[in-house]
mmCIF file of N, CA and C in Angstrom:
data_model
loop_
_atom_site.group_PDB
_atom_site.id
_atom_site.type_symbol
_atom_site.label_atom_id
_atom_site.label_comp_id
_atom_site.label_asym_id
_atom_site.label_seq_id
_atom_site.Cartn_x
_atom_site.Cartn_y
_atom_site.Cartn_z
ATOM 1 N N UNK A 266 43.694 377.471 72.353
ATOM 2 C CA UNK A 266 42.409 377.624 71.698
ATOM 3 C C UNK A 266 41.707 376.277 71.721
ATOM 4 N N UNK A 267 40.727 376.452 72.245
ATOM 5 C CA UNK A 267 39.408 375.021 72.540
ATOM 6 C C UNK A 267 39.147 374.157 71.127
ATOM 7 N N UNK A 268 38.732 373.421 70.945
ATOM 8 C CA UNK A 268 37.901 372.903 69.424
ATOM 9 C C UNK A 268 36.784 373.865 69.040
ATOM 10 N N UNK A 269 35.807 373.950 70.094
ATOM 11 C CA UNK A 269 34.883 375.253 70.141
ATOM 12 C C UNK A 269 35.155 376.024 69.317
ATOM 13 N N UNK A 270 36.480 376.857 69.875
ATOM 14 C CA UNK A 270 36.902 378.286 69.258
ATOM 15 C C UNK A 270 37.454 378.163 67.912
ATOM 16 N N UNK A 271 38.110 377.035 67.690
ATOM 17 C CA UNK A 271 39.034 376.724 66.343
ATOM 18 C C UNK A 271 37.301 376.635 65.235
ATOM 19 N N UNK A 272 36.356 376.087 66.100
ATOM 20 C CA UNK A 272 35.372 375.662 64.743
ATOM 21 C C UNK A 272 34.428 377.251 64.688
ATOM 22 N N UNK A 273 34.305 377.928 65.711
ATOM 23 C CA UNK A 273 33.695 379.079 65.312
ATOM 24 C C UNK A 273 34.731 379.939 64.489
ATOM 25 N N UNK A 274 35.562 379.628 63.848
ATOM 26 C CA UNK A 274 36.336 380.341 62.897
ATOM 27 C C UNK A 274 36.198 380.063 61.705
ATOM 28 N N UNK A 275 35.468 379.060 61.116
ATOM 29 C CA UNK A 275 34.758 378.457 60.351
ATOM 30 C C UNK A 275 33.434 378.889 60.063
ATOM 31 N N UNK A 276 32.780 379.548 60.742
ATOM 32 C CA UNK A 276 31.703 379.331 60.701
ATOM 33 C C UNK A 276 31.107 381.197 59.741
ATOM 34 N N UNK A 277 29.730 380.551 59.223
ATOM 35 C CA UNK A 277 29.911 381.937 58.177
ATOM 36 C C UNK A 277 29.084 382.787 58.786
ATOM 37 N N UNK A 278 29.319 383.523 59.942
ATOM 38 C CA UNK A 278 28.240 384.628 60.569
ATOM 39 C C UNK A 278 28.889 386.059 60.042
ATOM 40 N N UNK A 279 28.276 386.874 60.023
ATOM 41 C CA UNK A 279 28.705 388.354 59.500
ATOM 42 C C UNK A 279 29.194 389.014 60.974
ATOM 43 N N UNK A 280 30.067 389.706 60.702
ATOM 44 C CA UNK A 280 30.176 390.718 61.692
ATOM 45 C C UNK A 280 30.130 392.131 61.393
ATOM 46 N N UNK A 281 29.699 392.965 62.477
ATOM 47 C CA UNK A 281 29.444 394.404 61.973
ATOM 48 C C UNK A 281 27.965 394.595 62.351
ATOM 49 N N UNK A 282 27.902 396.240 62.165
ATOM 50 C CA UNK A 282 26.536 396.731 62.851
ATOM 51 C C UNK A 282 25.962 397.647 61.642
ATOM 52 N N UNK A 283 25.171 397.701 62.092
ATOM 53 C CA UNK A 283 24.577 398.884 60.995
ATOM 54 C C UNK A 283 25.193 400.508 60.807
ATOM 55 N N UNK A 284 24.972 401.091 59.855
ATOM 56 C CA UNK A 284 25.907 402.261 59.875
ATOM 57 C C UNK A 284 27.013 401.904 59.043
ATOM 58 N N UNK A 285 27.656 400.583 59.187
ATOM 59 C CA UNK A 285 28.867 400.737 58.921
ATOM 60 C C UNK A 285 28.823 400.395 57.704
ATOM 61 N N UNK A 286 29.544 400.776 56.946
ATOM 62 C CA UNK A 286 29.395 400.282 55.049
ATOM 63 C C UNK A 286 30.678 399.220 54.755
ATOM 64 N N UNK A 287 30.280 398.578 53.856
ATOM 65 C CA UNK A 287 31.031 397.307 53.645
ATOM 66 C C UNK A 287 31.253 397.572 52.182
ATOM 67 N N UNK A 288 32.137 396.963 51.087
ATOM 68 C CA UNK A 288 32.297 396.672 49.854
ATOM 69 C C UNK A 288 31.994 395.137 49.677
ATOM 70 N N UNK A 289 31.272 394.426 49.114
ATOM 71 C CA UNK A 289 31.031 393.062 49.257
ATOM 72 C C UNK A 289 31.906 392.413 47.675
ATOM 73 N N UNK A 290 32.611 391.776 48.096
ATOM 74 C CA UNK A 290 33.317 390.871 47.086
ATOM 75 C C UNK A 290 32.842 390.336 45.766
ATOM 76 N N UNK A 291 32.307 389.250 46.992
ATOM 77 C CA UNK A 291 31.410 388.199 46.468
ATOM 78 C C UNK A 291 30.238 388.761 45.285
ATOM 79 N N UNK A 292 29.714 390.202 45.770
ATOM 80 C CA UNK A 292 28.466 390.900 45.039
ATOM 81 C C UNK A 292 28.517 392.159 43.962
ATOM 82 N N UNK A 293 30.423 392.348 44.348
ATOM 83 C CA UNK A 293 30.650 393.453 43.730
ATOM 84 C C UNK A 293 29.946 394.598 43.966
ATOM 85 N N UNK A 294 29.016 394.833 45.408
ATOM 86 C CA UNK A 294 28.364 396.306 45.450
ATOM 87 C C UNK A 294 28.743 396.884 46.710
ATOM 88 N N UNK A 295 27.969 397.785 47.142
ATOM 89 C CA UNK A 295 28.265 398.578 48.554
ATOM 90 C C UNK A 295 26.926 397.640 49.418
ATOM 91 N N UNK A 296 27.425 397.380 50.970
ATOM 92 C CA UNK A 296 26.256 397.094 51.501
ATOM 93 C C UNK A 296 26.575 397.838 52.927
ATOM 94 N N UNK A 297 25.150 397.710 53.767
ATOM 95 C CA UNK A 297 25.204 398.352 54.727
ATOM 96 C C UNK A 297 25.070 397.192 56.159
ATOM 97 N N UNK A 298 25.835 397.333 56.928
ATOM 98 C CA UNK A 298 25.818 396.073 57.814
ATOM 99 C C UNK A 298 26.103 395.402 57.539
ATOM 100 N N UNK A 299 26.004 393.996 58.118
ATOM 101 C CA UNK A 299 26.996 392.800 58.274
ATOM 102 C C UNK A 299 26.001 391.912 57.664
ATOM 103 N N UNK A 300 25.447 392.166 56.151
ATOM 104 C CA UNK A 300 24.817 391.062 55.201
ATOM 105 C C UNK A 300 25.327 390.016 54.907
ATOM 106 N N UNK A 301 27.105 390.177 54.376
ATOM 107 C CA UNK A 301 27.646 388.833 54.081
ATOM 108 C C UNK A 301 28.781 388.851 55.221
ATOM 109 N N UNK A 302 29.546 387.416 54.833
ATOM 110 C CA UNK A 302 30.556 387.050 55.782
ATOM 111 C C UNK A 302 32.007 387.547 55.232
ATOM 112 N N UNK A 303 32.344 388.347 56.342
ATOM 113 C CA UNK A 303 33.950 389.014 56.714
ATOM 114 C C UNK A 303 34.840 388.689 55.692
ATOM 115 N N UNK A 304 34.800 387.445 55.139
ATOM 116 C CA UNK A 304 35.775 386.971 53.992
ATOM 117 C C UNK A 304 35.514 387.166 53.139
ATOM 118 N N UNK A 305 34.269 388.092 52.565
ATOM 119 C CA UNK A 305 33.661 388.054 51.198
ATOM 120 C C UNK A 305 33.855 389.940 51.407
ATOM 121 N N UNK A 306 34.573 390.243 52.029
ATOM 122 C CA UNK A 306 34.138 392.351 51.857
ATOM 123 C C UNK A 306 35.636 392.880 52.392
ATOM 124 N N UNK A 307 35.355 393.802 52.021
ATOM 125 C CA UNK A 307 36.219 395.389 52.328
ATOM 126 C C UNK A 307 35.580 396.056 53.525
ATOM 127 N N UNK A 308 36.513 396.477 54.509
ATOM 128 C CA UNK A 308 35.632 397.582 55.286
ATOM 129 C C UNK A 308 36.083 397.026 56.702
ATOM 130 N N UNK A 309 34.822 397.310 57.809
ATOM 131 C CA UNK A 309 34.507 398.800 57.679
ATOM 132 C C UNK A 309 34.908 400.271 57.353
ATOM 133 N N UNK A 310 33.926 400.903 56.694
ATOM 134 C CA UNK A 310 34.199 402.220 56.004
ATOM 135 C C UNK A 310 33.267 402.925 56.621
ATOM 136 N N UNK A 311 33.639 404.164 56.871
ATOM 137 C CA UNK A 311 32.801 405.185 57.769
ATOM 138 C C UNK A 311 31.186 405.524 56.881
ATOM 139 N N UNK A 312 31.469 405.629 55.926
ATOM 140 C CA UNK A 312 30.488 406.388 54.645
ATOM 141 C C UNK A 312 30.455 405.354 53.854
ATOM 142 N N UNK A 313 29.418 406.271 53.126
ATOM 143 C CA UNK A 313 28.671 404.692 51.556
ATOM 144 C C UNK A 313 30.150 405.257 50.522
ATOM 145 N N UNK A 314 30.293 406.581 50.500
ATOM 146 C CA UNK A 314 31.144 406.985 49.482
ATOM 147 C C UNK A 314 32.272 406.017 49.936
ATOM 148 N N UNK A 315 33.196 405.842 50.653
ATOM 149 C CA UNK A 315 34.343 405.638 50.837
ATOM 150 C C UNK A 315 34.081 403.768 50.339
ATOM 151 N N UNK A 316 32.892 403.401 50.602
ATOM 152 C CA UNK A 316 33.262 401.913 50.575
ATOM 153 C C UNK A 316 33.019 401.666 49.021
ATOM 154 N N UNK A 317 32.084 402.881 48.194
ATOM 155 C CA UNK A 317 31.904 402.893 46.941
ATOM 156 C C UNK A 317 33.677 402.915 46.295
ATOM 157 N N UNK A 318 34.656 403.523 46.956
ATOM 158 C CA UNK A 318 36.169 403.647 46.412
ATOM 159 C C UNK A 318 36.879 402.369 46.893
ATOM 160 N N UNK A 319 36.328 401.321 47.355
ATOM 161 C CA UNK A 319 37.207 400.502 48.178
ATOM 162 C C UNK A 319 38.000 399.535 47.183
ATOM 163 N N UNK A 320 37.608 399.363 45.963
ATOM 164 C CA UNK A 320 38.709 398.676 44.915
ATOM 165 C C UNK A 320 39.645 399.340 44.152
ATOM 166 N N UNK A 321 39.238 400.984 44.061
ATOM 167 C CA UNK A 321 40.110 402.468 43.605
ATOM 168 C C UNK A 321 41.311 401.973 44.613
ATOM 169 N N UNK A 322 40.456 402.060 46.107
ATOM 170 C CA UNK A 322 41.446 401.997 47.220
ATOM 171 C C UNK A 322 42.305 401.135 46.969
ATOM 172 N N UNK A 323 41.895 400.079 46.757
ATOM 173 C CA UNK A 323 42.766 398.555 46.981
ATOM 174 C C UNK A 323 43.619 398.904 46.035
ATOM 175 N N UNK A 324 43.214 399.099 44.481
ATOM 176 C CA UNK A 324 44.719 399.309 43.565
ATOM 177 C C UNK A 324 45.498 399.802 43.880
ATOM 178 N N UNK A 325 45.231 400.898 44.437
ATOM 179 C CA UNK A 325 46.120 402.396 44.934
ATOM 180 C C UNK A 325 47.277 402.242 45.813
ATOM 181 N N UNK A 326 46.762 401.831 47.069
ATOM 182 C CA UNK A 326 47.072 400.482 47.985
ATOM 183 C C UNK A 326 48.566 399.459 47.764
ATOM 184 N N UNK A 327 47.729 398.804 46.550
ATOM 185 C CA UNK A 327 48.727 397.425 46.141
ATOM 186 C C UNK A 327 49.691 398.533 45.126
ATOM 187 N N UNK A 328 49.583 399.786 44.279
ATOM 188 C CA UNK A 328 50.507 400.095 43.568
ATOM 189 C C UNK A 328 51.208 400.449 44.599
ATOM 190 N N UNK A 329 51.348 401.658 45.028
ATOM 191 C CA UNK A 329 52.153 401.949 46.835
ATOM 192 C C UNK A 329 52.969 400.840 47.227
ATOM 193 N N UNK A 330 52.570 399.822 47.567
ATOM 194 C CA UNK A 330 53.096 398.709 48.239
ATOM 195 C C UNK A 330 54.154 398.301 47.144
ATOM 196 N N UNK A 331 53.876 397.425 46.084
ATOM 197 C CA UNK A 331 54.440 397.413 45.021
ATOM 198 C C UNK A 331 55.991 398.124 44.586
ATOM 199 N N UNK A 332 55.514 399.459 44.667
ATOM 200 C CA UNK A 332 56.295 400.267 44.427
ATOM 201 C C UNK A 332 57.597 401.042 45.341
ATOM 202 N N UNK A 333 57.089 400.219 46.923
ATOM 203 C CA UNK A 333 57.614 400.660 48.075
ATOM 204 C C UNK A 333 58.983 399.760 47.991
ATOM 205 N N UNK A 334 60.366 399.783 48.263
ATOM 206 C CA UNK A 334 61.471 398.512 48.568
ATOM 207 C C UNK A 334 61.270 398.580 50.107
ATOM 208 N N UNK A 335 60.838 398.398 50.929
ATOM 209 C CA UNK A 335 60.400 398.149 51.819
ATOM 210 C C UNK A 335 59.538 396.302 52.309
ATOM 211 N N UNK A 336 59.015 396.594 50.918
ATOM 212 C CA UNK A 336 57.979 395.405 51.258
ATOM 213 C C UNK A 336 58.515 394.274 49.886
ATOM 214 N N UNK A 337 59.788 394.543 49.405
ATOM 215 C CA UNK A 337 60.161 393.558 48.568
ATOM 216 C C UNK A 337 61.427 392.814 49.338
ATOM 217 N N UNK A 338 61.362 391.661 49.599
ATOM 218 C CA UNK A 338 61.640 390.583 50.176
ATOM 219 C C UNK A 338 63.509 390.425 49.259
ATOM 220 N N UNK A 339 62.907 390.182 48.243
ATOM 221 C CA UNK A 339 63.796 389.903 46.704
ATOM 222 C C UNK A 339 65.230 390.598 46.955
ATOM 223 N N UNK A 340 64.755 392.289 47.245
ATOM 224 C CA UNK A 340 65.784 393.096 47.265
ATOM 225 C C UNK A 340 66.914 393.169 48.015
ATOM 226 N N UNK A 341 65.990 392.857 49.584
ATOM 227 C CA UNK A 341 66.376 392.569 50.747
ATOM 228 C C UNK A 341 67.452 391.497 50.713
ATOM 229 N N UNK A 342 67.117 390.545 50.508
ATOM 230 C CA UNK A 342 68.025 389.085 50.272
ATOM 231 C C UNK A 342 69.112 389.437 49.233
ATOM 232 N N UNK A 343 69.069 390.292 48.016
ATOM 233 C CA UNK A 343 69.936 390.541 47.335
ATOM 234 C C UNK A 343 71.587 391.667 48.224
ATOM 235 N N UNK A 344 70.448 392.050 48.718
ATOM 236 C CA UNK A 344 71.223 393.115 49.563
ATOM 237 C C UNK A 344 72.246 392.302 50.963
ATOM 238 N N UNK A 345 71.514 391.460 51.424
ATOM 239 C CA UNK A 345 72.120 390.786 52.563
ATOM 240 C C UNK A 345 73.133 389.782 51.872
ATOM 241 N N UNK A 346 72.999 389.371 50.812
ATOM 242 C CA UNK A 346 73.807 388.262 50.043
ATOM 243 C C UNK A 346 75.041 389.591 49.511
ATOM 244 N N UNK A 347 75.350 390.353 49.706
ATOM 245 C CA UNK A 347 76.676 391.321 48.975
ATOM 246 C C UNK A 347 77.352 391.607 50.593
ATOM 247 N N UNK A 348 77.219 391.216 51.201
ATOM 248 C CA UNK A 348 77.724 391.586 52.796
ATOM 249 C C UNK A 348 78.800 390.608 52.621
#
């Protein structure tokens, strides 16, 4: 990767087209297109509804995960340490 490329990763341009619905972080609302920058949103989401659920989503999401032993590290190591 160039210096170029390392500094356009930095840089705060939006990505995304119109149509597509975003959850914005930073604004706490629904937006449409690529108003703010990628690090500040949720999405793309097909519909306004779905990006209106995108922090429902996210809890839902992180409880699942949470709740999965799959994605606990802790257990794993406990488990490999009785071998």
């Amino acid at each position: 990767m160039g210096q170029h490329d390392r500094m356009s990763l930095f840089k705060r341009t939006t990505v995304g087209k119109p149509g597509e619905w975003f959850y914005c972080l930073r604004h706490q609302k629904v937006e449409e297109g690529p108003e703010c920058p990628a690090k500040d949103r949720f999405g793309p989401y097909g519909t306004r509804e779905e990006a209106e659920n995108a922090m429902r989503t996210a809890h839902e999401r992180n409880k699942e995960w949470r709740n999965d032993p799959r994605w606990h590290d802790d257990d794993k190591q406990a488990d490999d340490n009785e071998d």
